[in-house]
PDB file of C-alpha atoms in Angstrom:
ATOM      1  CA  UNK A   1      16.769  40.608 -19.277  1.00 35.00           C
ATOM      2  CA  UNK A   2      19.364  37.835 -19.122  1.00 37.00           C
ATOM      3  CA  UNK A   3      18.704  34.537 -20.854  1.00 40.00           C
ATOM      4  CA  UNK A   4      17.542  31.527 -18.862  1.00 40.00           C
ATOM      5  CA  UNK A   5      20.196  28.783 -18.619  1.00 42.00           C
ATOM      6  CA  UNK A   6      18.934  25.673 -16.856  1.00 40.00           C
ATOM      7  CA  UNK A   7      22.382  24.367 -16.032  1.00 41.00           C
ATOM      8  CA  UNK A   8      23.071  27.504 -13.993  1.00 41.00           C
ATOM      9  CA  UNK A   9      19.898  27.167 -11.908  1.00 42.00           C
ATOM     10  CA  UNK A  10      20.073  25.839  -8.342  1.00 51.00           C
ATOM     11  CA  UNK A  11      17.651  23.362  -6.743  1.00 53.00           C
ATOM     12  CA  UNK A  12      15.153  25.892  -5.340  1.00 60.00           C
ATOM     13  CA  UNK A  13      14.774  27.380  -8.834  1.00 81.00           C
ATOM     14  CA  UNK A  14      14.273  23.917 -10.312  1.00 86.00           C
ATOM     15  CA  UNK A  15      11.492  23.362  -7.797  1.00 89.00           C
ATOM     16  CA  UNK A  16      10.074  26.758  -8.776  1.00 90.00           C
ATOM     17  CA  UNK A  17      10.085  25.726 -12.423  1.00 91.00           C
ATOM     18  CA  UNK A  18       8.170  22.578 -11.515  1.00 92.00           C
ATOM     19  CA  UNK A  19       5.621  24.707  -9.659  1.00 92.00           C
ATOM     20  CA  UNK A  20       5.272  26.926 -12.727  1.00 93.00           C
ATOM     21  CA  UNK A  21       4.813  23.870 -14.932  1.00 92.00           C
ATOM     22  CA  UNK A  22       2.103  22.415 -12.672  1.00 93.00           C
ATOM     23  CA  UNK A  23       0.342  25.788 -12.583  1.00 92.00           C
ATOM     24  CA  UNK A  24       0.349  25.954 -16.386  1.00 92.00           C
ATOM     25  CA  UNK A  25      -0.998  22.386 -16.585  1.00 92.00           C
ATOM     26  CA  UNK A  26      -3.742  23.243 -14.092  1.00 90.00           C
ATOM     27  CA  UNK A  27      -4.768  26.566 -15.671  1.00 92.00           C
ATOM     28  CA  UNK A  28      -3.946  25.661 -19.299  1.00 92.00           C
ATOM     29  CA  UNK A  29      -2.517  29.149 -19.638  1.00 92.00           C
ATOM     30  CA  UNK A  30       0.889  30.779 -19.261  1.00 92.00           C
ATOM     31  CA  UNK A  31      -0.642  34.108 -18.342  1.00 91.00           C
ATOM     32  CA  UNK A  32      -3.009  32.610 -15.763  1.00 91.00           C
ATOM     33  CA  UNK A  33      -0.178  30.582 -14.244  1.00 90.00           C
ATOM     34  CA  UNK A  34       1.971  33.726 -14.090  1.00 90.00           C
ATOM     35  CA  UNK A  35      -0.759  35.666 -12.302  1.00 91.00           C
ATOM     36  CA  UNK A  36      -1.267  32.791  -9.877  1.00 89.00           C
ATOM     37  CA  UNK A  37       2.436  32.729  -9.002  1.00 89.00           C
ATOM     38  CA  UNK A  38       3.069  36.486  -9.157  1.00 91.00           C
ATOM     39  CA  UNK A  39       5.273  36.532 -12.252  1.00 91.00           C
ATOM     40  CA  UNK A  40       4.993  37.677 -15.844  1.00 92.00           C
ATOM     41  CA  UNK A  41       3.836  35.459 -18.689  1.00 90.00           C
ATOM     42  CA  UNK A  42       7.298  35.808 -20.226  1.00 91.00           C
ATOM     43  CA  UNK A  43       8.974  34.500 -17.079  1.00 92.00           C
ATOM     44  CA  UNK A  44       6.546  31.584 -16.843  1.00 90.00           C
ATOM     45  CA  UNK A  45       7.391  30.741 -20.458  1.00 91.00           C
ATOM     46  CA  UNK A  46      11.131  30.853 -19.673  1.00 91.00           C
ATOM     47  CA  UNK A  47      10.685  28.395 -16.815  1.00 92.00           C
ATOM     48  CA  UNK A  48       8.903  25.919 -19.094  1.00 91.00           C
ATOM     49  CA  UNK A  49      11.481  26.366 -21.856  1.00 91.00           C
ATOM     50  CA  UNK A  50      14.227  25.629 -19.348  1.00 90.00           C
ATOM     51  CA  UNK A  51      12.497  22.439 -18.246  1.00 90.00           C
ATOM     52  CA  UNK A  52      12.001  21.252 -21.818  1.00 90.00           C
ATOM     53  CA  UNK A  53      15.622  22.030 -22.653  1.00 90.00           C
ATOM     54  CA  UNK A  54      16.871  20.125 -19.633  1.00 88.00           C
ATOM     55  CA  UNK A  55      14.612  17.105 -20.270  1.00 89.00           C
ATOM     56  CA  UNK A  56      14.984  17.078 -24.032  1.00 90.00           C
ATOM     57  CA  UNK A  57      11.237  16.613 -24.373  1.00 91.00           C
ATOM     58  CA  UNK A  58       8.211  18.735 -25.206  1.00 93.00           C
ATOM     59  CA  UNK A  59       6.088  19.038 -22.092  1.00 93.00           C
ATOM     60  CA  UNK A  60       3.286  21.265 -23.380  1.00 93.00           C
ATOM     61  CA  UNK A  61       1.348  21.583 -26.612  1.00 91.00           C
ATOM     62  CA  UNK A  62       0.209  25.122 -27.431  1.00 86.00           C
ATOM     63  CA  UNK A  63      -3.012  25.838 -29.327  1.00 82.00           C
ATOM     64  CA  UNK A  64      -4.702  29.115 -30.171  1.00 77.00           C
ATOM     65  CA  UNK A  65      -7.025  28.734 -27.168  1.00 84.00           C
ATOM     66  CA  UNK A  66      -5.118  26.944 -24.406  1.00 87.00           C
ATOM     67  CA  UNK A  67      -2.099  24.857 -23.416  1.00 91.00           C
ATOM     68  CA  UNK A  68      -2.270  21.119 -22.667  1.00 91.00           C
ATOM     69  CA  UNK A  69       0.311  18.621 -21.444  1.00 92.00           C
ATOM     70  CA  UNK A  70       1.879  16.134 -23.824  1.00 92.00           C
ATOM     71  CA  UNK A  71       2.207  12.487 -22.826  1.00 92.00           C
ATOM     72  CA  UNK A  72       5.719  13.245 -21.558  1.00 92.00           C
ATOM     73  CA  UNK A  73       4.325  16.280 -19.779  1.00 91.00           C
ATOM     74  CA  UNK A  74       1.691  14.218 -17.966  1.00 92.00           C
ATOM     75  CA  UNK A  75       4.364  11.843 -16.679  1.00 92.00           C
ATOM     76  CA  UNK A  76       6.561  14.732 -15.596  1.00 93.00           C
ATOM     77  CA  UNK A  77       3.619  16.414 -13.874  1.00 92.00           C
ATOM     78  CA  UNK A  78       2.948  13.301 -11.783  1.00 92.00           C
ATOM     79  CA  UNK A  79       6.606  13.062 -10.793  1.00 91.00           C
ATOM     80  CA  UNK A  80       6.796  16.796 -10.087  1.00 92.00           C
ATOM     81  CA  UNK A  81       3.890  16.619  -7.664  1.00 91.00           C
ATOM     82  CA  UNK A  82       5.718  13.976  -5.641  1.00 89.00           C
ATOM     83  CA  UNK A  83       9.003  15.894  -5.702  1.00 90.00           C
ATOM     84  CA  UNK A  84       7.338  19.129  -4.592  1.00 90.00           C
ATOM     85  CA  UNK A  85       5.405  17.386  -1.845  1.00 86.00           C
ATOM     86  CA  UNK A  86       8.582  15.802  -0.458  1.00 85.00           C
ATOM     87  CA  UNK A  87      10.528  19.062  -0.841  1.00 85.00           C
ATOM     88  CA  UNK A  88       7.865  21.055   0.973  1.00 82.00           C
ATOM     89  CA  UNK A  89       7.543  18.589   3.812  1.00 76.00           C
ATOM     90  CA  UNK A  90      11.312  18.154   4.161  1.00 74.00           C
ATOM     91  CA  UNK A  91      11.668  21.937   4.364  1.00 75.00           C
ATOM     92  CA  UNK A  92       8.938  22.133   6.971  1.00 68.00           C
ATOM     93  CA  UNK A  93      10.490  19.332   9.026  1.00 62.00           C
ATOM     94  CA  UNK A  94      13.856  21.064   8.975  1.00 59.00           C
ATOM     95  CA  UNK A  95      12.409  24.410   9.973  1.00 56.00           C
ATOM     96  CA  UNK A  96       9.779  23.368  12.467  1.00 45.00           C
ATOM     97  CA  UNK A  97      10.789  19.876  13.574  1.00 38.00           C
ATOM     98  CA  UNK A  98       7.499  18.372  12.446  1.00 49.00           C
ATOM     99  CA  UNK A  99       4.708  18.930   9.950  1.00 64.00           C
ATOM    100  CA  UNK A 100       0.975  18.376  10.196  1.00 75.00           C
ATOM    101  CA  UNK A 101      -0.152  15.421   8.027  1.00 83.00           C
ATOM    102  CA  UNK A 102      -2.324  16.735   5.236  1.00 82.00           C
ATOM    103  CA  UNK A 103      -3.601  15.957   1.767  1.00 85.00           C
ATOM    104  CA  UNK A 104      -4.633  12.465   0.614  1.00 91.00           C
ATOM    105  CA  UNK A 105      -3.195   9.211   1.953  1.00 94.00           C
ATOM    106  CA  UNK A 106      -3.794   6.330  -0.436  1.00 95.00           C
ATOM    107  CA  UNK A 107      -3.239   2.875   1.036  1.00 96.00           C
ATOM    108  CA  UNK A 108      -3.978  -0.707   0.010  1.00 96.00           C
ATOM    109  CA  UNK A 109      -4.854  -3.409   2.548  1.00 96.00           C
ATOM    110  CA  UNK A 110      -5.956  -7.077   2.255  1.00 95.00           C
ATOM    111  CA  UNK A 111      -9.749  -7.342   2.315  1.00 95.00           C
ATOM    112  CA  UNK A 112     -10.281  -9.400   5.470  1.00 94.00           C
ATOM    113  CA  UNK A 113      -7.477  -7.736   7.430  1.00 96.00           C
ATOM    114  CA  UNK A 114      -8.802  -4.342   6.397  1.00 96.00           C
ATOM    115  CA  UNK A 115     -12.374  -5.053   7.441  1.00 95.00           C
ATOM    116  CA  UNK A 116     -11.552  -6.832  10.695  1.00 95.00           C
ATOM    117  CA  UNK A 117      -8.408  -5.059  11.918  1.00 96.00           C
ATOM    118  CA  UNK A 118      -7.911  -1.714  10.146  1.00 97.00           C
ATOM    119  CA  UNK A 119     -11.487  -0.431   9.771  1.00 95.00           C
ATOM    120  CA  UNK A 120     -12.328  -0.597  13.507  1.00 95.00           C
ATOM    121  CA  UNK A 121      -9.450   1.789  14.337  1.00 96.00           C
ATOM    122  CA  UNK A 122      -9.073   3.977  11.240  1.00 96.00           C
ATOM    123  CA  UNK A 123     -11.707   6.421  12.487  1.00 95.00           C
ATOM    124  CA  UNK A 124      -9.497   7.269  15.465  1.00 96.00           C
ATOM    125  CA  UNK A 125      -6.673   8.149  13.099  1.00 96.00           C
ATOM    126  CA  UNK A 126      -8.983  10.363  11.049  1.00 95.00           C
ATOM    127  CA  UNK A 127     -10.027  12.246  14.189  1.00 95.00           C
ATOM    128  CA  UNK A 128      -6.389  12.855  15.096  1.00 93.00           C
ATOM    129  CA  UNK A 129      -5.572  14.285  11.663  1.00 92.00           C
ATOM    130  CA  UNK A 130      -8.544  16.270  10.317  1.00 92.00           C
ATOM    131  CA  UNK A 131      -6.438  17.784   7.507  1.00 88.00           C
ATOM    132  CA  UNK A 132      -5.754  14.348   6.033  1.00 91.00           C
ATOM    133  CA  UNK A 133      -8.140  12.336   3.845  1.00 93.00           C
ATOM    134  CA  UNK A 134      -7.775   8.541   3.569  1.00 95.00           C
ATOM    135  CA  UNK A 135      -8.332   6.518   0.393  1.00 96.00           C
ATOM    136  CA  UNK A 136      -8.450   2.867   1.522  1.00 96.00           C
ATOM    137  CA  UNK A 137      -8.410   0.179  -1.169  1.00 95.00           C
ATOM    138  CA  UNK A 138      -9.232  -3.345  -0.028  1.00 95.00           C
ATOM    139  CA  UNK A 139      -7.444  -5.786  -2.301  1.00 92.00           C
ATOM    140  CA  UNK A 140      -6.018  -9.232  -1.571  1.00 89.00           C
ATOM    141  CA  UNK A 141      -3.670  -9.095  -4.556  1.00 85.00           C
ATOM    142  CA  UNK A 142      -0.250  -7.527  -4.148  1.00 82.00           C
ATOM    143  CA  UNK A 143      -0.512  -4.396  -6.224  1.00 84.00           C
ATOM    144  CA  UNK A 144       2.482  -2.295  -7.261  1.00 84.00           C
ATOM    145  CA  UNK A 145       2.665   0.732  -4.967  1.00 86.00           C
ATOM    146  CA  UNK A 146       4.366   3.018  -7.461  1.00 81.00           C
ATOM    147  CA  UNK A 147       2.221   2.125 -10.471  1.00 80.00           C
ATOM    148  CA  UNK A 148      -0.951   2.276  -8.366  1.00 86.00           C
ATOM    149  CA  UNK A 149      -0.052   5.615  -6.826  1.00 89.00           C
ATOM    150  CA  UNK A 150      -0.229   4.203  -3.289  1.00 93.00           C
ATOM    151  CA  UNK A 151       1.551   5.833  -0.371  1.00 93.00           C
ATOM    152  CA  UNK A 152       1.371   2.751   1.813  1.00 94.00           C
ATOM    153  CA  UNK A 153       0.458  -0.935   1.765  1.00 95.00           C
ATOM    154  CA  UNK A 154      -0.316  -3.408   4.524  1.00 96.00           C
ATOM    155  CA  UNK A 155       0.516  -7.019   3.765  1.00 93.00           C
ATOM    156  CA  UNK A 156       0.141 -10.216   5.755  1.00 92.00           C
ATOM    157  CA  UNK A 157       2.555 -13.082   5.157  1.00 85.00           C
ATOM    158  CA  UNK A 158       5.812 -13.361   3.255  1.00 79.00           C
ATOM    159  CA  UNK A 159       7.555 -10.272   1.881  1.00 79.00           C
ATOM    160  CA  UNK A 160       8.951 -10.479  -1.643  1.00 73.00           C
ATOM    161  CA  UNK A 161       9.546  -6.894  -2.839  1.00 63.00           C
ATOM    162  CA  UNK A 162      12.965  -5.802  -1.529  1.00 68.00           C
ATOM    163  CA  UNK A 163      12.649  -2.361  -3.150  1.00 79.00           C
ATOM    164  CA  UNK A 164      10.129  -1.345  -0.458  1.00 86.00           C
ATOM    165  CA  UNK A 165      10.733  -0.501   3.188  1.00 90.00           C
ATOM    166  CA  UNK A 166       8.895  -2.774   5.649  1.00 92.00           C
ATOM    167  CA  UNK A 167       7.783  -1.970   9.198  1.00 93.00           C
ATOM    168  CA  UNK A 168       6.391  -4.833  11.261  1.00 94.00           C
ATOM    169  CA  UNK A 169       2.943  -4.070  12.692  1.00 96.00           C
ATOM    170  CA  UNK A 170       1.890  -7.238  14.504  1.00 95.00           C
ATOM    171  CA  UNK A 171       2.227 -11.007  14.743  1.00 94.00           C
ATOM    172  CA  UNK A 172      -0.549 -13.031  13.130  1.00 95.00           C
ATOM    173  CA  UNK A 173      -0.709 -16.513  14.713  1.00 95.00           C
ATOM    174  CA  UNK A 174      -2.458 -19.056  12.517  1.00 96.00           C
ATOM    175  CA  UNK A 175      -4.997 -21.792  13.304  1.00 97.00           C
ATOM    176  CA  UNK A 176      -6.028 -25.033  11.671  1.00 98.00           C
ATOM    177  CA  UNK A 177      -9.740 -25.500  12.249  1.00 98.00           C
ATOM    178  CA  UNK A 178     -12.946 -27.078  11.007  1.00 98.00           C
ATOM    179  CA  UNK A 179     -16.656 -27.112  11.775  1.00 98.00           C
ATOM    180  CA  UNK A 180     -17.924 -29.658  14.332  1.00 98.00           C
ATOM    181  CA  UNK A 181     -20.137 -31.199  11.630  1.00 97.00           C
ATOM    182  CA  UNK A 182     -17.134 -31.898   9.377  1.00 98.00           C
ATOM    183  CA  UNK A 183     -15.156 -33.486  12.203  1.00 98.00           C
ATOM    184  CA  UNK A 184     -18.150 -35.629  13.183  1.00 97.00           C
ATOM    185  CA  UNK A 185     -18.386 -37.010   9.648  1.00 97.00           C
ATOM    186  CA  UNK A 186     -14.686 -37.372   8.799  1.00 97.00           C
ATOM    187  CA  UNK A 187     -12.875 -37.620  12.119  1.00 97.00           C
ATOM    188  CA  UNK A 188     -10.393 -35.282  13.767  1.00 97.00           C
ATOM    189  CA  UNK A 189      -6.801 -35.338  12.447  1.00 97.00           C
ATOM    190  CA  UNK A 190      -4.123 -35.441  15.153  1.00 97.00           C
ATOM    191  CA  UNK A 191      -0.986 -35.077  12.996  1.00 96.00           C
ATOM    192  CA  UNK A 192      -0.137 -32.857  10.049  1.00 96.00           C
ATOM    193  CA  UNK A 193       0.415 -35.994   7.953  1.00 96.00           C
ATOM    194  CA  UNK A 194      -3.244 -36.938   8.402  1.00 97.00           C
ATOM    195  CA  UNK A 195      -4.286 -33.697   6.710  1.00 97.00           C
ATOM    196  CA  UNK A 196      -3.384 -35.294   3.361  1.00 96.00           C
ATOM    197  CA  UNK A 197      -6.470 -37.522   3.750  1.00 96.00           C
ATOM    198  CA  UNK A 198      -8.848 -34.649   4.483  1.00 97.00           C
ATOM    199  CA  UNK A 199     -10.580 -31.951   2.450  1.00 98.00           C
ATOM    200  CA  UNK A 200      -8.315 -28.924   2.859  1.00 98.00           C
ATOM    201  CA  UNK A 201      -9.585 -25.501   1.823  1.00 98.00           C
ATOM    202  CA  UNK A 202      -6.847 -23.431   0.195  1.00 96.00           C
ATOM    203  CA  UNK A 203      -6.105 -19.704   0.184  1.00 95.00           C
ATOM    204  CA  UNK A 204      -4.710 -19.300  -3.310  1.00 92.00           C
ATOM    205  CA  UNK A 205      -2.593 -16.190  -2.631  1.00 90.00           C
ATOM    206  CA  UNK A 206      -0.576 -17.734   0.221  1.00 90.00           C
ATOM    207  CA  UNK A 207       2.697 -19.647   0.139  1.00 87.00           C
ATOM    208  CA  UNK A 208       1.807 -21.192   3.507  1.00 90.00           C
ATOM    209  CA  UNK A 209      -1.849 -22.268   3.211  1.00 93.00           C
ATOM    210  CA  UNK A 210      -2.537 -22.673  -0.511  1.00 93.00           C
ATOM    211  CA  UNK A 211      -4.440 -25.461  -2.244  1.00 91.00           C
ATOM    212  CA  UNK A 212      -1.402 -27.692  -2.898  1.00 95.00           C
ATOM    213  CA  UNK A 213       0.695 -27.624   0.274  1.00 95.00           C
ATOM    214  CA  UNK A 214       0.521 -26.408   3.843  1.00 96.00           C
ATOM    215  CA  UNK A 215       3.647 -25.579   5.818  1.00 94.00           C
ATOM    216  CA  UNK A 216       4.185 -25.923   9.564  1.00 94.00           C
ATOM    217  CA  UNK A 217       6.905 -25.287  12.117  1.00 85.00           C
ATOM    218  CA  UNK A 218       8.832 -22.245  13.287  1.00 71.00           C
ATOM    219  CA  UNK A 219      11.012 -22.216  10.154  1.00 69.00           C
ATOM    220  CA  UNK A 220       8.203 -23.570   7.941  1.00 65.00           C
ATOM    221  CA  UNK A 221      10.217 -26.779   7.676  1.00 81.00           C
ATOM    222  CA  UNK A 222       7.312 -29.242   7.642  1.00 93.00           C
ATOM    223  CA  UNK A 223       5.404 -29.381   4.365  1.00 94.00           C
ATOM    224  CA  UNK A 224       2.243 -31.419   3.773  1.00 95.00           C
ATOM    225  CA  UNK A 225       0.753 -31.999   0.322  1.00 96.00           C
ATOM    226  CA  UNK A 226      -2.990 -31.334   0.535  1.00 97.00           C
ATOM    227  CA  UNK A 227      -6.057 -31.463  -1.681  1.00 96.00           C
ATOM    228  CA  UNK A 228      -9.563 -30.164  -1.315  1.00 96.00           C
ATOM    229  CA  UNK A 229     -12.805 -29.171  -3.025  1.00 96.00           C
ATOM    230  CA  UNK A 230     -12.335 -25.407  -2.775  1.00 97.00           C
ATOM    231  CA  UNK A 231      -9.804 -22.605  -3.003  1.00 96.00           C
ATOM    232  CA  UNK A 232     -10.256 -18.818  -2.962  1.00 96.00           C
ATOM    233  CA  UNK A 233      -8.225 -15.627  -3.087  1.00 93.00           C
ATOM    234  CA  UNK A 234      -9.988 -14.294   0.021  1.00 93.00           C
ATOM    235  CA  UNK A 235      -9.767 -15.660   3.558  1.00 94.00           C
ATOM    236  CA  UNK A 236     -13.386 -14.956   4.467  1.00 95.00           C
ATOM    237  CA  UNK A 237     -14.531 -17.113   1.546  1.00 96.00           C
ATOM    238  CA  UNK A 238     -12.365 -19.967   2.824  1.00 97.00           C
ATOM    239  CA  UNK A 239     -13.752 -19.589   6.361  1.00 97.00           C
ATOM    240  CA  UNK A 240     -17.335 -19.569   5.079  1.00 97.00           C
ATOM    241  CA  UNK A 241     -16.761 -22.933   3.412  1.00 98.00           C
ATOM    242  CA  UNK A 242     -15.172 -24.312   6.586  1.00 98.00           C
ATOM    243  CA  UNK A 243     -18.101 -23.165   8.751  1.00 98.00           C
ATOM    244  CA  UNK A 244     -20.477 -24.835   6.301  1.00 98.00           C
ATOM    245  CA  UNK A 245     -18.707 -28.143   6.977  1.00 97.00           C
ATOM    246  CA  UNK A 246     -16.942 -28.560   3.625  1.00 98.00           C
ATOM    247  CA  UNK A 247     -13.388 -28.956   4.870  1.00 98.00           C
ATOM    248  CA  UNK A 248     -10.489 -27.831   7.058  1.00 98.00           C
ATOM    249  CA  UNK A 249      -9.166 -24.259   6.980  1.00 98.00           C
ATOM    250  CA  UNK A 250      -5.691 -22.951   7.848  1.00 97.00           C
ATOM    251  CA  UNK A 251      -5.983 -19.205   8.420  1.00 97.00           C
ATOM    252  CA  UNK A 252      -4.726 -16.334  10.633  1.00 96.00           C
ATOM    253  CA  UNK A 253      -6.323 -15.931  14.043  1.00 96.00           C
ATOM    254  CA  UNK A 254      -7.836 -12.537  13.238  1.00 95.00           C
ATOM    255  CA  UNK A 255     -10.068 -14.376  10.751  1.00 96.00           C
ATOM    256  CA  UNK A 256     -11.154 -17.327  12.874  1.00 97.00           C
ATOM    257  CA  UNK A 257     -10.856 -16.462  16.576  1.00 96.00           C
ATOM    258  CA  UNK A 258     -14.437 -15.182  16.861  1.00 96.00           C
ATOM    259  CA  UNK A 259     -15.741 -18.395  15.280  1.00 97.00           C
ATOM    260  CA  UNK A 260     -13.559 -20.487  17.599  1.00 98.00           C
ATOM    261  CA  UNK A 261     -14.975 -18.694  20.629  1.00 97.00           C
ATOM    262  CA  UNK A 262     -18.554 -19.152  19.413  1.00 98.00           C
ATOM    263  CA  UNK A 263     -18.038 -22.836  18.615  1.00 98.00           C
ATOM    264  CA  UNK A 264     -18.753 -22.449  14.899  1.00 98.00           C
ATOM    265  CA  UNK A 265     -15.230 -23.760  14.326  1.00 98.00           C
ATOM    266  CA  UNK A 266     -12.988 -26.048  16.372  1.00 98.00           C
ATOM    267  CA  UNK A 267      -9.192 -25.612  16.520  1.00 97.00           C
ATOM    268  CA  UNK A 268      -7.192 -28.750  15.741  1.00 98.00           C
ATOM    269  CA  UNK A 269      -4.257 -29.757  17.943  1.00 95.00           C
ATOM    270  CA  UNK A 270      -1.620 -31.219  15.648  1.00 96.00           C
ATOM    271  CA  UNK A 271       1.877 -32.607  16.208  1.00 94.00           C
ATOM    272  CA  UNK A 272       3.600 -29.576  14.666  1.00 94.00           C
ATOM    273  CA  UNK A 273       2.982 -25.885  15.392  1.00 94.00           C
ATOM    274  CA  UNK A 274       1.378 -23.735  12.750  1.00 95.00           C
ATOM    275  CA  UNK A 275       3.454 -21.102  10.956  1.00 92.00           C
ATOM    276  CA  UNK A 276       3.553 -17.630  12.451  1.00 91.00           C
ATOM    277  CA  UNK A 277       2.633 -14.872   9.988  1.00 92.00           C
ATOM    278  CA  UNK A 278       3.237 -11.148  10.391  1.00 93.00           C
ATOM    279  CA  UNK A 279       1.520  -7.995   9.201  1.00 95.00           C
ATOM    280  CA  UNK A 280       3.779  -5.321   7.712  1.00 95.00           C
ATOM    281  CA  UNK A 281       3.434  -1.749   6.545  1.00 95.00           C
ATOM    282  CA  UNK A 282       5.257  -1.272   3.243  1.00 94.00           C
ATOM    283  CA  UNK A 283       6.241   2.022   1.648  1.00 91.00           C
ATOM    284  CA  UNK A 284       8.640   3.322  -0.972  1.00 86.00           C
ATOM    285  CA  UNK A 285      12.154   4.353  -0.033  1.00 81.00           C
ATOM    286  CA  UNK A 286      12.596   8.089   0.275  1.00 73.00           C
ATOM    287  CA  UNK A 287      15.005  10.383   2.067  1.00 67.00           C
ATOM    288  CA  UNK A 288      12.075  12.153   3.715  1.00 67.00           C
ATOM    289  CA  UNK A 289       8.869  10.265   4.133  1.00 78.00           C
ATOM    290  CA  UNK A 290       5.754  12.441   3.829  1.00 82.00           C
ATOM    291  CA  UNK A 291       4.288  13.245   7.229  1.00 85.00           C
ATOM    292  CA  UNK A 292       1.047  11.501   6.302  1.00 90.00           C
ATOM    293  CA  UNK A 293       2.904   8.208   5.768  1.00 91.00           C
ATOM    294  CA  UNK A 294       4.906   8.540   8.983  1.00 90.00           C
ATOM    295  CA  UNK A 295       1.760   9.379  10.923  1.00 93.00           C
ATOM    296  CA  UNK A 296      -0.184   6.367   9.645  1.00 95.00           C
ATOM    297  CA  UNK A 297       2.671   3.934  10.275  1.00 95.00           C
ATOM    298  CA  UNK A 298       3.218   5.257  13.807  1.00 94.00           C
ATOM    299  CA  UNK A 299      -0.511   4.970  14.480  1.00 96.00           C
ATOM    300  CA  UNK A 300      -0.712   1.369  13.248  1.00 97.00           C
ATOM    301  CA  UNK A 301       2.337   0.359  15.281  1.00 95.00           C
ATOM    302  CA  UNK A 302       0.818   2.004  18.347  1.00 94.00           C
ATOM    303  CA  UNK A 303      -2.595   0.340  17.977  1.00 94.00           C
ATOM    304  CA  UNK A 304      -1.609  -3.071  16.610  1.00 91.00           C
TER     305      UNK A 304
END
C-alpha cells in the first residue's frame, strides 16, 4: 500500500479525513470509526496521521482502552463540523438547486423583541421545516456569534460589528411616552429641551435612549442630556417603571404601542421627531450560507 501524503490529497479527501476524525472522536476508537465509514482501521489511522502532519499538532491521545481528543483536537473537531456542514450543503445546492433546512439553528434575540415579535411567529417557521430544531436564546447583550456558536442574531438599533453580514428585517419607530399620573403631577413636556427637567428612564444598552442622553431627528442630530431615577438593560423593565408613573420612557413602538392604545401610557408630541431604529438579522460571512440560516432570514423578512 502506498504511503499517505497529505500534500498530494485533494479537497474531497481532506473532507473525508475530517469525517474520519469526527467519527474517531465520536466512537473513541479507530476500529469502530473504520467500521462506521466502511474502511479498515489502518486506513482510518492514516487519515488521522495525515491531519496531524498537516496541522503540526496532536489531535488524539491514545490509551490502552480508547482514544480521546486533545485540546487542539477539540478545537479542530468544532471547526471540522462547520466545514463539513457547509461542504455538504454547498454540494447539495449545486446538485439539486436547493436543500431542505435541517439540524439545529441556534439564534440569539433581544428579550423583549423576541417575546413580542419573534415568538408569535416562530411556530409557523417550525411547521414549515419539521427537520429543523430551533435553539432561541433571549439576551439583550450583544453576544459574539462565533464564540457563542450562534448561527444567527437579531439586533435592534445601531450596528457595530462590520465582520458580520446584516439583513434589514423591519423599521422600529420609537415613542416618547409616560403614564397619565406622571404627566398630571409633573406636566407634559412639549420640546425635547424640556426633557432635561423631567425624570427620564434610561435603557442602558442603547446609544439612543440611555440614561445620560437621548437623541432625536432623522440623522440623530439633536442630543438632550437627561437624568432619571432608573435605568435597566431591558426595555420591559423601563416600560414597567413608566407605567407605574416614575418617569418618561423612550422606547421602540413594539414595546409600547399596546400600552398607548389602552391608555396606560400617553405619547408625547415634541418639537423634534424621534429616532428611527431598525431590526437586523446578522450572520457570519460564508461563501455558502447553511440552508437553515437562509430559510430563517427569508422567513423573518417575509413576516416582518
